[in-house]
Coordinates of C-alpha atoms and ligand atoms in Angstrom, one line a residue:
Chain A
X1 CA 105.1 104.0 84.4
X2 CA 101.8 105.2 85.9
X3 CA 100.2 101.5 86.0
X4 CA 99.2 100.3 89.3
X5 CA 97.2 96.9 90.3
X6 CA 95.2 95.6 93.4
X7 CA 97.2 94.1 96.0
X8 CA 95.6 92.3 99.2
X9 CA 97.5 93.0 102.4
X10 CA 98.5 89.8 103.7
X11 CA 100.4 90.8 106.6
X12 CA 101.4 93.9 108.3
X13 CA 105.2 94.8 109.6
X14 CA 107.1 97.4 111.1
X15 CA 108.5 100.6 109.0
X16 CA 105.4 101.2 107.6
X17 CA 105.7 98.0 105.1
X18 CA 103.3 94.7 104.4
X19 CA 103.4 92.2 102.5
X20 CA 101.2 92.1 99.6
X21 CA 99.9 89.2 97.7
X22 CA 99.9 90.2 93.7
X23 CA 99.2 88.2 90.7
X24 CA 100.0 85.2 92.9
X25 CA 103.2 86.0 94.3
X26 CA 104.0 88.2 97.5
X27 CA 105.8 91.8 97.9
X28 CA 106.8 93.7 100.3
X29 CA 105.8 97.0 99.7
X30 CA 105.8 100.5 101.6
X31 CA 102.2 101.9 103.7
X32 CA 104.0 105.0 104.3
X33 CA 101.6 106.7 102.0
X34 CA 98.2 105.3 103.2
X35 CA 96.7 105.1 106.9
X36 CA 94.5 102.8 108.6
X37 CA 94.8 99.5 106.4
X38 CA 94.2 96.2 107.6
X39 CA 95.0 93.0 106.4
X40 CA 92.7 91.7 103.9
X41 CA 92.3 95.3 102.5
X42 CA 92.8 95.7 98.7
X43 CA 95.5 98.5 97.6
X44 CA 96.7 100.2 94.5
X45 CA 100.7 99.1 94.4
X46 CA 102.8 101.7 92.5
X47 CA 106.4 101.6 92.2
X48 CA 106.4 99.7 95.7
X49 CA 104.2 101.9 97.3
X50 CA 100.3 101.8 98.0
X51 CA 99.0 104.6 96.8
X52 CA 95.3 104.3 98.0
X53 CA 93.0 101.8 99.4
X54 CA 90.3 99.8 97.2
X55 CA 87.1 100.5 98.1
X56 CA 85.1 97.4 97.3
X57 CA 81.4 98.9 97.7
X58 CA 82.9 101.7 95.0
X59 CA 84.0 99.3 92.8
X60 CA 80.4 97.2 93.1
X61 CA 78.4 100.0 92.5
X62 CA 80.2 100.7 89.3
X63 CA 80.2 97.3 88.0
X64 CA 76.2 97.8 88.2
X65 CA 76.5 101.1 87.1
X66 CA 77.9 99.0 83.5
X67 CA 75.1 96.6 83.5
X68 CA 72.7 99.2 83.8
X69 CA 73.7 101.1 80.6
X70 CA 73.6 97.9 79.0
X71 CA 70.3 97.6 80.2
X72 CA 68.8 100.6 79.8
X73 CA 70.4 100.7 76.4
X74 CA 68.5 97.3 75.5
X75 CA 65.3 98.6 76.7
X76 CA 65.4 101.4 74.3
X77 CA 66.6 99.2 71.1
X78 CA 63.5 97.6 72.1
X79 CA 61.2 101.0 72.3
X80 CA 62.6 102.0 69.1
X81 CA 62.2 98.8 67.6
X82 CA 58.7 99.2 68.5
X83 CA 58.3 102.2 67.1
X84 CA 59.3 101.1 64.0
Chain B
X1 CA 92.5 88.9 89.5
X2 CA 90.4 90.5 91.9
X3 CA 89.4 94.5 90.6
X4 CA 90.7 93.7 87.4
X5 CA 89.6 90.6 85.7
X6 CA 85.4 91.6 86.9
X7 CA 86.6 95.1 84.6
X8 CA 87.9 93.1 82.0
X9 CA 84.6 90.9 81.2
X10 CA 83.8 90.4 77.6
X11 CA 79.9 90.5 78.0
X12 CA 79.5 93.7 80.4
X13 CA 81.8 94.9 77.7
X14 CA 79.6 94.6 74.9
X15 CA 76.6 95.9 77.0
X16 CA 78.3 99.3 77.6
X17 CA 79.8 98.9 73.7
X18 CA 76.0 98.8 72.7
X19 CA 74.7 101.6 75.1
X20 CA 77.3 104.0 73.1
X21 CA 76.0 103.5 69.7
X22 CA 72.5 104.0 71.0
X23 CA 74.0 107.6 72.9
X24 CA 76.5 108.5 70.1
X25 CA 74.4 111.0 68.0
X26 CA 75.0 110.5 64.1
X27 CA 75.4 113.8 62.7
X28 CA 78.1 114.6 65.5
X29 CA 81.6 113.7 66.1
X30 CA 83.4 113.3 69.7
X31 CA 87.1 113.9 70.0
X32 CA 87.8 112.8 73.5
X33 CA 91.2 113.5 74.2
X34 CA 92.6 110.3 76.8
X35 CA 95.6 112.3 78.7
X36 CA 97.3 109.1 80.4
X37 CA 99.5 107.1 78.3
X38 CA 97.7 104.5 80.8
X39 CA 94.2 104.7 78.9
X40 CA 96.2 104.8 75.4
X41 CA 97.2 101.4 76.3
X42 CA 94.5 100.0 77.2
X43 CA 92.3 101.7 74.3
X44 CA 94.8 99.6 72.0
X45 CA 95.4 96.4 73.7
X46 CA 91.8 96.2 74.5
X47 CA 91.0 97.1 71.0
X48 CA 88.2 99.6 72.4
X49 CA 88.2 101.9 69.4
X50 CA 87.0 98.8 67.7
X51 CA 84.2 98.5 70.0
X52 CA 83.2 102.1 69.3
X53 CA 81.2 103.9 66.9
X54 CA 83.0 105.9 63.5
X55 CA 82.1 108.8 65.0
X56 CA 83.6 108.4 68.9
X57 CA 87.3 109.1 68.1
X58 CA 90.3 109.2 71.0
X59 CA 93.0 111.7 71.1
X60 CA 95.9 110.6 72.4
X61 CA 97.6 113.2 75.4
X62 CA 100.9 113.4 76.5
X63 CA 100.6 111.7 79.7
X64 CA 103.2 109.3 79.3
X65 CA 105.9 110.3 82.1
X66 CA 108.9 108.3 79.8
X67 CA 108.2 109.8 76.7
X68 CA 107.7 113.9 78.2
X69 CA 110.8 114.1 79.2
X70 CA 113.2 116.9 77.5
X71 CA 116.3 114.9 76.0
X72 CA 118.1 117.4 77.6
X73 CA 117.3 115.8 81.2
X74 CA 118.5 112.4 80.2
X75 CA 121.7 113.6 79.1
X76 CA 122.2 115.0 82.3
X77 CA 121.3 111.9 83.6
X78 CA 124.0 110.5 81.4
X79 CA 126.4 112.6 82.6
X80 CA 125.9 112.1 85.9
X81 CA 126.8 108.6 85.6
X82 CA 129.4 108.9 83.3
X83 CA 131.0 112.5 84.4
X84 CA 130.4 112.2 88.1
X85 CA 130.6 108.3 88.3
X86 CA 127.5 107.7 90.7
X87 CA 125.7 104.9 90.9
X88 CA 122.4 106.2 88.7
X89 CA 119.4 104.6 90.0
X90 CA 116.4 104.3 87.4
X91 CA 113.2 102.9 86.7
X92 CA 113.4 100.8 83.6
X93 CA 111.2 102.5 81.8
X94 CA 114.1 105.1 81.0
X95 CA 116.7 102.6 79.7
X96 CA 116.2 102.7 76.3
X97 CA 115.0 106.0 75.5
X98 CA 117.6 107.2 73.1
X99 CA 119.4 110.6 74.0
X100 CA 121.2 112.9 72.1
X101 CA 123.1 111.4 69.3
X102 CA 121.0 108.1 70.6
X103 CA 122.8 108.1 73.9
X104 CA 120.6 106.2 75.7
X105 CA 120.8 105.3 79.6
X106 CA 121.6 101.6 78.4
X107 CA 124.4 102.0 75.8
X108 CA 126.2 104.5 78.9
X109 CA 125.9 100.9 80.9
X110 CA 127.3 98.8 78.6
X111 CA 130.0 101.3 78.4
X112 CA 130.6 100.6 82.3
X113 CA 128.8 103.2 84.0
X114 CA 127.4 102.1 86.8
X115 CA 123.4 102.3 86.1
X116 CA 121.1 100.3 88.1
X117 CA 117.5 99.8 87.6
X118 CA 115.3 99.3 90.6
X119 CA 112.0 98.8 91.3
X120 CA 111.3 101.3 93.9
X121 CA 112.9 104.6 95.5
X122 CA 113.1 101.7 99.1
X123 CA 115.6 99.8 96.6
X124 CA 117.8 103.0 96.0
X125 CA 118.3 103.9 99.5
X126 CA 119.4 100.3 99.8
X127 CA 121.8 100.7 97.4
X128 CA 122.9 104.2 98.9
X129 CA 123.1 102.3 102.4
X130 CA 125.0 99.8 100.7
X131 CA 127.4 101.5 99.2
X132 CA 128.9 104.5 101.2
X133 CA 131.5 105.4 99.6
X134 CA 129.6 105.9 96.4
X135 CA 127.8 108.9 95.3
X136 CA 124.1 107.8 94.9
X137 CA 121.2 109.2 92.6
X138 CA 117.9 108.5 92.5
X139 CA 116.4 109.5 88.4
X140 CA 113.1 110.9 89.7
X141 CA 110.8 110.8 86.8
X142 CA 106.6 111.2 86.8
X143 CA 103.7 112.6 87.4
X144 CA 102.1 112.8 90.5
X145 CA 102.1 108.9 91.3
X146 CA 105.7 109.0 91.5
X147 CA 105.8 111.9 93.6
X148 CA 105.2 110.9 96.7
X149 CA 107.7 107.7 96.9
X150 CA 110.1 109.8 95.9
X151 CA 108.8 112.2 98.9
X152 CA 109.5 109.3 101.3
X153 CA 113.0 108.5 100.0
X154 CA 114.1 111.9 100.7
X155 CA 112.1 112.3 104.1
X156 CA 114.0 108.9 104.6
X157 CA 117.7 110.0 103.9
X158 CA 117.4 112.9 106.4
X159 CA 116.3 111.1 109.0
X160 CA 118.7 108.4 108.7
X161 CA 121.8 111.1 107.6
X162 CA 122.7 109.2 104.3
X163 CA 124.7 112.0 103.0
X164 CA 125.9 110.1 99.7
X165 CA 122.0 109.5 98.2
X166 CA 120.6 112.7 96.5
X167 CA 117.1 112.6 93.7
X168 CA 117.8 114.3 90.1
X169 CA 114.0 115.2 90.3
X170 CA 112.1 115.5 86.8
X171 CA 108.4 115.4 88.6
X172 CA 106.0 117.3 86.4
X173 CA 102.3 118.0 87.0
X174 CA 99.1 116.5 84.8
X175 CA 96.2 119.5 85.4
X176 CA 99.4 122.4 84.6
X177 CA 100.1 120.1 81.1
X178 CA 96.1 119.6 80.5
X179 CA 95.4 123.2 80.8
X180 CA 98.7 123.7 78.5
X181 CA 96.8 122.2 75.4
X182 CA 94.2 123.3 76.0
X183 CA 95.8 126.6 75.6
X184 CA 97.6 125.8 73.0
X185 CA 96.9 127.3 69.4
X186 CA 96.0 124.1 67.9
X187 CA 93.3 123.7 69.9
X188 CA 92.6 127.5 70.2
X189 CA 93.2 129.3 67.2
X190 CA 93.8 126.9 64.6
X191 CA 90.9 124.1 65.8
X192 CA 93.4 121.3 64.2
X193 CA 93.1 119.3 67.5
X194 CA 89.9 119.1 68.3
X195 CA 89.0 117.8 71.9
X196 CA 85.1 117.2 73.0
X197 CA 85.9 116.1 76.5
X198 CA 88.6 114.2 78.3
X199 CA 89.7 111.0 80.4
X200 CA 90.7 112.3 83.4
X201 CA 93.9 110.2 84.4
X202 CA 93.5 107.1 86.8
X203 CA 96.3 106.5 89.3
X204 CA 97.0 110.7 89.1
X205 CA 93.6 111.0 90.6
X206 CA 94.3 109.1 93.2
X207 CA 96.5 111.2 94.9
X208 CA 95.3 114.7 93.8
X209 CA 92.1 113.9 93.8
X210 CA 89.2 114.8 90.9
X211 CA 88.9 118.6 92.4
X212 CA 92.2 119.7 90.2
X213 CA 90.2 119.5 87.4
X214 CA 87.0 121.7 87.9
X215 CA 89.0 124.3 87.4
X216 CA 89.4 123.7 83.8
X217 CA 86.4 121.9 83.3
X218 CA 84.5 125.4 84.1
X219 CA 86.8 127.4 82.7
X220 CA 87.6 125.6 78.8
X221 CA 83.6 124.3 79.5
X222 CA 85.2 120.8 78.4
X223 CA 83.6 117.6 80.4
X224 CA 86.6 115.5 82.2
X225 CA 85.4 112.3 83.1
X226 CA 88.1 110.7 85.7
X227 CA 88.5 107.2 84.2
X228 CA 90.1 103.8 85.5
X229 CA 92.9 102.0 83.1
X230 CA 90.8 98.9 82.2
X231 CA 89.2 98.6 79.4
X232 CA 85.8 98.8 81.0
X233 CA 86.7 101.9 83.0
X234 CA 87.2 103.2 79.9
X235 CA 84.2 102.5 77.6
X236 CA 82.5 103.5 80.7
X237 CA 83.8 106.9 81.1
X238 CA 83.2 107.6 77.3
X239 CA 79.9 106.5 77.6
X240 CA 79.6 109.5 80.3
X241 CA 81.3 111.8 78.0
X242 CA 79.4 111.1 75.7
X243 CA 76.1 111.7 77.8
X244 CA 77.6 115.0 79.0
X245 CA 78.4 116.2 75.1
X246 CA 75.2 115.6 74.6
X247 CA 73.3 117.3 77.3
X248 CA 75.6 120.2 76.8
X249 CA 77.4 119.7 80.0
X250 CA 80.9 120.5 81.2
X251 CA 81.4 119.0 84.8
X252 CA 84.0 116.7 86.5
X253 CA 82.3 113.2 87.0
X254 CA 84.3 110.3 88.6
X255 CA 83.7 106.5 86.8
X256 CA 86.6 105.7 89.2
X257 CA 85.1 105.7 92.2
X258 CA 86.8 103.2 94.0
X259 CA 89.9 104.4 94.3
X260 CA 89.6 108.3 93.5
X261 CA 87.9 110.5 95.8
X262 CA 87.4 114.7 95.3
X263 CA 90.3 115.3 97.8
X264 CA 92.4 112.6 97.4
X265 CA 95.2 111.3 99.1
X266 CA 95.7 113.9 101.4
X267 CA 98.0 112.4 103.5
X268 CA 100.3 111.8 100.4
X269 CA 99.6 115.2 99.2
X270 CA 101.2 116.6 102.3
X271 CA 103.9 115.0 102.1
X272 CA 105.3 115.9 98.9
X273 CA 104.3 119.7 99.7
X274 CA 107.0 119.4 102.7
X275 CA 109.3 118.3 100.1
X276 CA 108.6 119.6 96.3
X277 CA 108.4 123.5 95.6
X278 CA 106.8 124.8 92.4
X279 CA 109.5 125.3 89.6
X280 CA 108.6 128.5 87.4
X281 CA 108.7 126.8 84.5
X282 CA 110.2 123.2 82.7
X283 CA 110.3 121.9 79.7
X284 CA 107.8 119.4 78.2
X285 CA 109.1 117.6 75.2
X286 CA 106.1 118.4 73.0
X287 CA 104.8 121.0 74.5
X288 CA 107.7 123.4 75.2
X289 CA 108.0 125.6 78.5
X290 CA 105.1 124.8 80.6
X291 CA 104.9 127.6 83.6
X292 CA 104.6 125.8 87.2
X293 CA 104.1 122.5 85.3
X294 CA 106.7 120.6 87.8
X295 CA 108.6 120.5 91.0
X296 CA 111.9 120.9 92.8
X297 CA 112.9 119.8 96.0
X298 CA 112.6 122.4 98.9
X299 CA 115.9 124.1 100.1
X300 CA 115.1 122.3 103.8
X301 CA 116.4 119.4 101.5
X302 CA 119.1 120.6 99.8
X303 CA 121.9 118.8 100.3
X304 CA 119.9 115.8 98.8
X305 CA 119.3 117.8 95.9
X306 CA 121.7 116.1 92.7
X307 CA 121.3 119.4 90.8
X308 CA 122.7 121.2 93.7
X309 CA 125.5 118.9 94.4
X310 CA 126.8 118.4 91.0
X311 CA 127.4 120.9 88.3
X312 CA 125.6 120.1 85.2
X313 CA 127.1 121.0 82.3
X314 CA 125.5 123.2 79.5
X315 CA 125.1 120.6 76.5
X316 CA 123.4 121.1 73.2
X317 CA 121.0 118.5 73.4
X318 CA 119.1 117.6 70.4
X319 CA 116.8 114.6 69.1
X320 CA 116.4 112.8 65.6
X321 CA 115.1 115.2 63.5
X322 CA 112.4 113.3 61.4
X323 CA 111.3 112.0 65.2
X324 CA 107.6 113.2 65.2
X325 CA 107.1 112.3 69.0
X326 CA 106.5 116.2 69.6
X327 CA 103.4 116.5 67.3
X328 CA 102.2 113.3 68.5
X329 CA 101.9 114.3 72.5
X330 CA 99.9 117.4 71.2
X331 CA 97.8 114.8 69.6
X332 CA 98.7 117.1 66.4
X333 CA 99.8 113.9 64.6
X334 CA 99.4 110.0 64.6
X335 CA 102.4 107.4 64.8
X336 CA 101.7 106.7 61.2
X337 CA 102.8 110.2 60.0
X338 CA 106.2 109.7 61.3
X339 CA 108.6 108.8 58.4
X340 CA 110.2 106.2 60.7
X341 CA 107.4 105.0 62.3
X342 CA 108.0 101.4 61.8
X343 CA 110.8 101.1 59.5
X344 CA 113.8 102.8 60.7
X345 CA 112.0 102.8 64.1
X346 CA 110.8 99.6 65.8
X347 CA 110.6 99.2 70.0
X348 CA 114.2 97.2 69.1
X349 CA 115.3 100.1 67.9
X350 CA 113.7 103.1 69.2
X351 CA 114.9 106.7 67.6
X352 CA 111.8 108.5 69.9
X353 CA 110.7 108.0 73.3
X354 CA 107.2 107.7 71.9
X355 CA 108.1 103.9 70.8
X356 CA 110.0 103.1 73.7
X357 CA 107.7 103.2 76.8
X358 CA 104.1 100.9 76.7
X359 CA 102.5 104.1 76.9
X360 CA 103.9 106.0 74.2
X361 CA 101.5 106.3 71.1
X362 CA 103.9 104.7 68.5
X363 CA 104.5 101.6 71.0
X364 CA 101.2 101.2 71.4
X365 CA 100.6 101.7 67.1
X366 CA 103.1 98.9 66.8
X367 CA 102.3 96.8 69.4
X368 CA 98.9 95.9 68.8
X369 CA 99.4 96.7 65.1
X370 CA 96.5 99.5 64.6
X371 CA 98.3 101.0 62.0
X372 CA 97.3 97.8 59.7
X373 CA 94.0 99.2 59.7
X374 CA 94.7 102.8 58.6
X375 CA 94.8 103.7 54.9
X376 CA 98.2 105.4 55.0
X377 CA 99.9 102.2 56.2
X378 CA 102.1 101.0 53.3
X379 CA 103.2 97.8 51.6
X380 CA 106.2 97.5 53.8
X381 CA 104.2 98.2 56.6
X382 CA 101.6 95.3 56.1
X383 CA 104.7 93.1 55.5
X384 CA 106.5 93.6 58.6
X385 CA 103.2 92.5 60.7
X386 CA 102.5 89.7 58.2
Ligands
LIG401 S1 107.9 106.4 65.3 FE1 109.8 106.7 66.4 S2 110.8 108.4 65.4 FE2 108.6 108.4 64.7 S3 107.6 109.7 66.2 FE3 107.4 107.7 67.0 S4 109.2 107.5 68.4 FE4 109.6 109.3 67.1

C-alpha cells in the first residue's frame, strides 16, 4: 500500500501528467503533487502520483555514508584486534 | 534499477551488518519498533534480522494502511456496493480482507456487485466520467501517501462538476497512531512492549516531512530514525539507532535523505489541508479510538462526501474471534501466537487482515517462512513449508 519506486520522467504533457519510464515499461502518471520537474528527473510513483523528487546528491552521500560504517567498523576490528 | 538495486547490494550490506555487531553493546538489548508495514517487509524478505545481532530485535507497528482498518468500514464499503448499487472503486489491496462473517470486498463481486479495482484515484474519475448514470465511489484508504491523490480527485470532481463521483474516506494519520502506543499501557505501565527507538516511516515522510516527529521524540525521549524501505535503508537507520541508544540520545535523524526533507511536501501538504478536516476521533483496529488520528473531507466538499450522500446503516460488525491481528499491530504479539496462524489461516484463505496485505505481520511470517525458525512453530507448521 505505502510502497513507492523511482521513476525517470521521460516526457512531460499537459494536465499536470508525464510519462514515466518504471521497471522497463512506461506510465503515465499525475505531477499534480510535485513542482518544477524536468525530464530526466527521478520521482517516487505512488498510487499514480509522484509524490517527491529524487535527489541524486542525497542518495550519493548516503550510499557513502554505508561504506563508511563499514569502514570505520573495520578499522576498529582491526584496533581491537591489536589490542588483543 | 536505478535508487533501488545500488540500496540492495549484498557487500555494502554486509559492511553496515558488521558495523552493528561492533556498535551493538552485549549486555543490552534494542527493541526498535519499525512502524511501516513497508520496513516489516523488507526486514523479512531481505532477511535483515538475520543479518543482525541476538540482541537488535524489531517490533513490528501498525503501519500497514490494509490491515488498520475497523471491519466496520469495510462493511460499509460493502454495503455501499451492494445496498446502494455504486460502482465501488478500490485499491486491490482491500479485496480480500475478510469482513464480518468473512464478507470480503471480493466474495460481494462475485456476487455481482459492481466493484472495480483501479490503480489510481485518475482511473476512478474515469470511471465516474464514464459512467454518468452511475453512482460512483472512490474507497479512500491510507496514511498520508494516499492522501493527497485522493485530495486531487476531489479538487478534480468540483472543478469539472462530476456530481455522481463522491470518496468514502478512511485516511488516518502515522505521528497521531505513533504517539498512541506509545501511550499505551503496554508500553507505559505494564513495560510488555518494550520499544528503544523507532523507524520513522519512508514514503509518510515524504510528504509530512521528519518535523512531525520531534515532538514525540522529545517528549517520550525515544530516538526516531526516518528510514528508507530497502533493505539497506534499513540496516542503516538501525545502525543510527543504535548509535543514538547508546550515546543516550533521543533526536529525529533522517537516513532518507533523498527523498525526505524536515518540511516536506509542502505543496501536497496544502492541498489535502484545503480538503481533509481533523475527525475527533476513529477507530484503529488494534488500537481502539485514536483522538484526531484521521481525516474527513471539508464541508466546502460535501456533496462529494459518500458518508453524506448515503445513509449508512448501523451494523454489528465483528471479526473472527481467535483472529490475533489486534495484539499483533500493538506489537503485543507475534503471528506465531495466533491459533490460526498458518493452519486455518493461509494468504489463500485469510481470516485477518494481518495475512492479507504484504505488509501485514502474518503475511510477511508466512511468506518468507520466519516462523520456521521460532521454537513455538509446530510439526504441522514445518510440514506445510517443507
Ligand atoms: S494469522 Fe490470521 S487469524 Fe491469526 S492474527 Fe494473523 S490474520 Fe488474524
Amino acid at each position: 500500500m505505502c510502497l513507492a519506486l523511482p521513476a525517470r520522467v521521460v516526457s512531460l504533457e499537459a494536465d499536470d501528467l508525464a510519462t514515466v519510464a518504471l521497471e522497463g515499461v512506461r506510465k503515465k502518471i499525475s505531477l499534480a503533487l510535485v513542482d518544477d520537474v524536468a525530464v530526466g528527473d527521478y520521482v517516487l510513483v505512488h498510487v499514480g502520483y509522484a509524490l517527491h523528487k529524487v535527489s541524486e546528491e542525497e542518495a550519493e552521500r548516503t550510499l557513502s555514508m554505508m561504506a563508511e560504517a563499514g569502514v570505520l567498523a573495520e578499522e576498529l576490528a582491526e584496533i581491537k584486534g591489536a589490542e588483543a | 534499477m536505478k535508487y533501488i538495486d545500488e540500496f540492495r547490494q549484498r557487500d555494502l550490506a554486509e559492511m553496515v551488518a558488521g558495523a552493528i555487531a561492533r556498535e551493538a553493546q552485549t549486555g543490552r538489548d534494542y527493541h526498535l519498533m519499525e512502524f511501516c508495514g513497508g520496513h516489516t517487509h523488507a526486514i523479512f524478505r531481505y532477511g535483515v534480522q538475520d543479518l543482525m545481532p541476538a540482541n537488535v530485535h524489531f517490533v513490528h507497528g501498525p503501519g500497514c494502511p490494509v490491515c488498520v482498518l475497523p471491519v466496520r468500514r469495510l462493511d460499509d464499503a460493502v454495503e455501499l456496493a451492494e445496498r446502494y448499487q455504486v460502482i465501488l472503486c478500490t485499491y486491490g489491496d482491500m479485496m480480500r480482507v475478510p469482513g464480518t462473517k468473512q464478507r470480503s470486498l471480493i466474495r460481494a463481486k462475485a456476487d455481482g456487485a459492481d466493484i472495480r479495482m483501479v490503480y489510481s484515484t485518475q482511473d476512478a474519475l474515469r470511471i465516474a466520467r464514464q459512467n454518468p448514470d452511475r453512482q460512483v465511489v472512490f474507497f479512500a484508504i491510507g496514511f498520508e501517501t494516499t492522501t493527497p491523490p485522493t485530495a486531487v480527485a476531489l479538487v478534480q470532481a468540483r472543478r469539472e462538476g462530476l456530481s455522481n463521483f463522491s470518496v468514502f474516506c478512511n485516511h488516518v494519520l502515522t505521528p497521531a497512531a505513533i504517539q498512541n502506543i506509545l501511550q499505551s499501557p503496554e508500553v507505559r505501565d505494564l513495560g510488555t512492549v518494550r520499544i528503544d527507538g523507532f523507524l520513522g516511516p519512508s514514503h509518510v515522510s515524504s510528504v509530512i516531512g521528519s518535523e512531525p516527529y520531534e515532538f514525540f521524540a522529545e517528549e517520550f525521549q525515544k530516538p526516531v530514525v526516518i528510514a528508507g524501505f530497502e533493505p539497506l535503508d534499513v540496516m542503516q537507520s538501525t545502525l543510527m539507532l543504535i548509535r543514538q541508544v547508546n550515546e543516550g540520545r533521543h533526536e529525529v535523524e533522517n537516513e532518507y535523505t533523498r527523498v525526505v526533507s524536515r518540511e516536506g511536501n509542502t505543496k501536497a501538504q496544502a492541498l489535502v489541508g484545503d480538503v481533509f478536516e481533523l475527525r475527533e476521533s476513529f477507530e484503529w483496529r488494534g488500537l481502539g479510538s485514536v483522538p484526531y488520528s484521521a481525516l474527513r473531507i471539508r464541508a466546502d466538499f460535501a456533496e462529494f462526501d459518500a458518508e453524506k450522500r448515503f445513509q449508512l446503516s448501523e451494523k454489528a460488525s465483528r471479526e473472527v474471534k481467535s483472529c490475533e491481528c489486534p495484539a499483533i499491530l500493538r506489537g503485543v504479539k507475534k503471528p506465531t501466537d495466533c491459533k490460526l496462524f498458518g493452519t486455518v489461516c493461509t494468504p489463500d484463505n485469510p481470516m485477518g487482515s494481518c495475512m492479507v496485505s504484504s505488509e501485514g505481520a502474518c503475511a510477511a511470517y508466512w511468506t518468507y517462512g520466519r516462523f520456521r525458525n521460532q521454537t513455538t512453530a509446530d510439526a504441522y507448521q514445518e510440514d506445510v513449508v517443507a
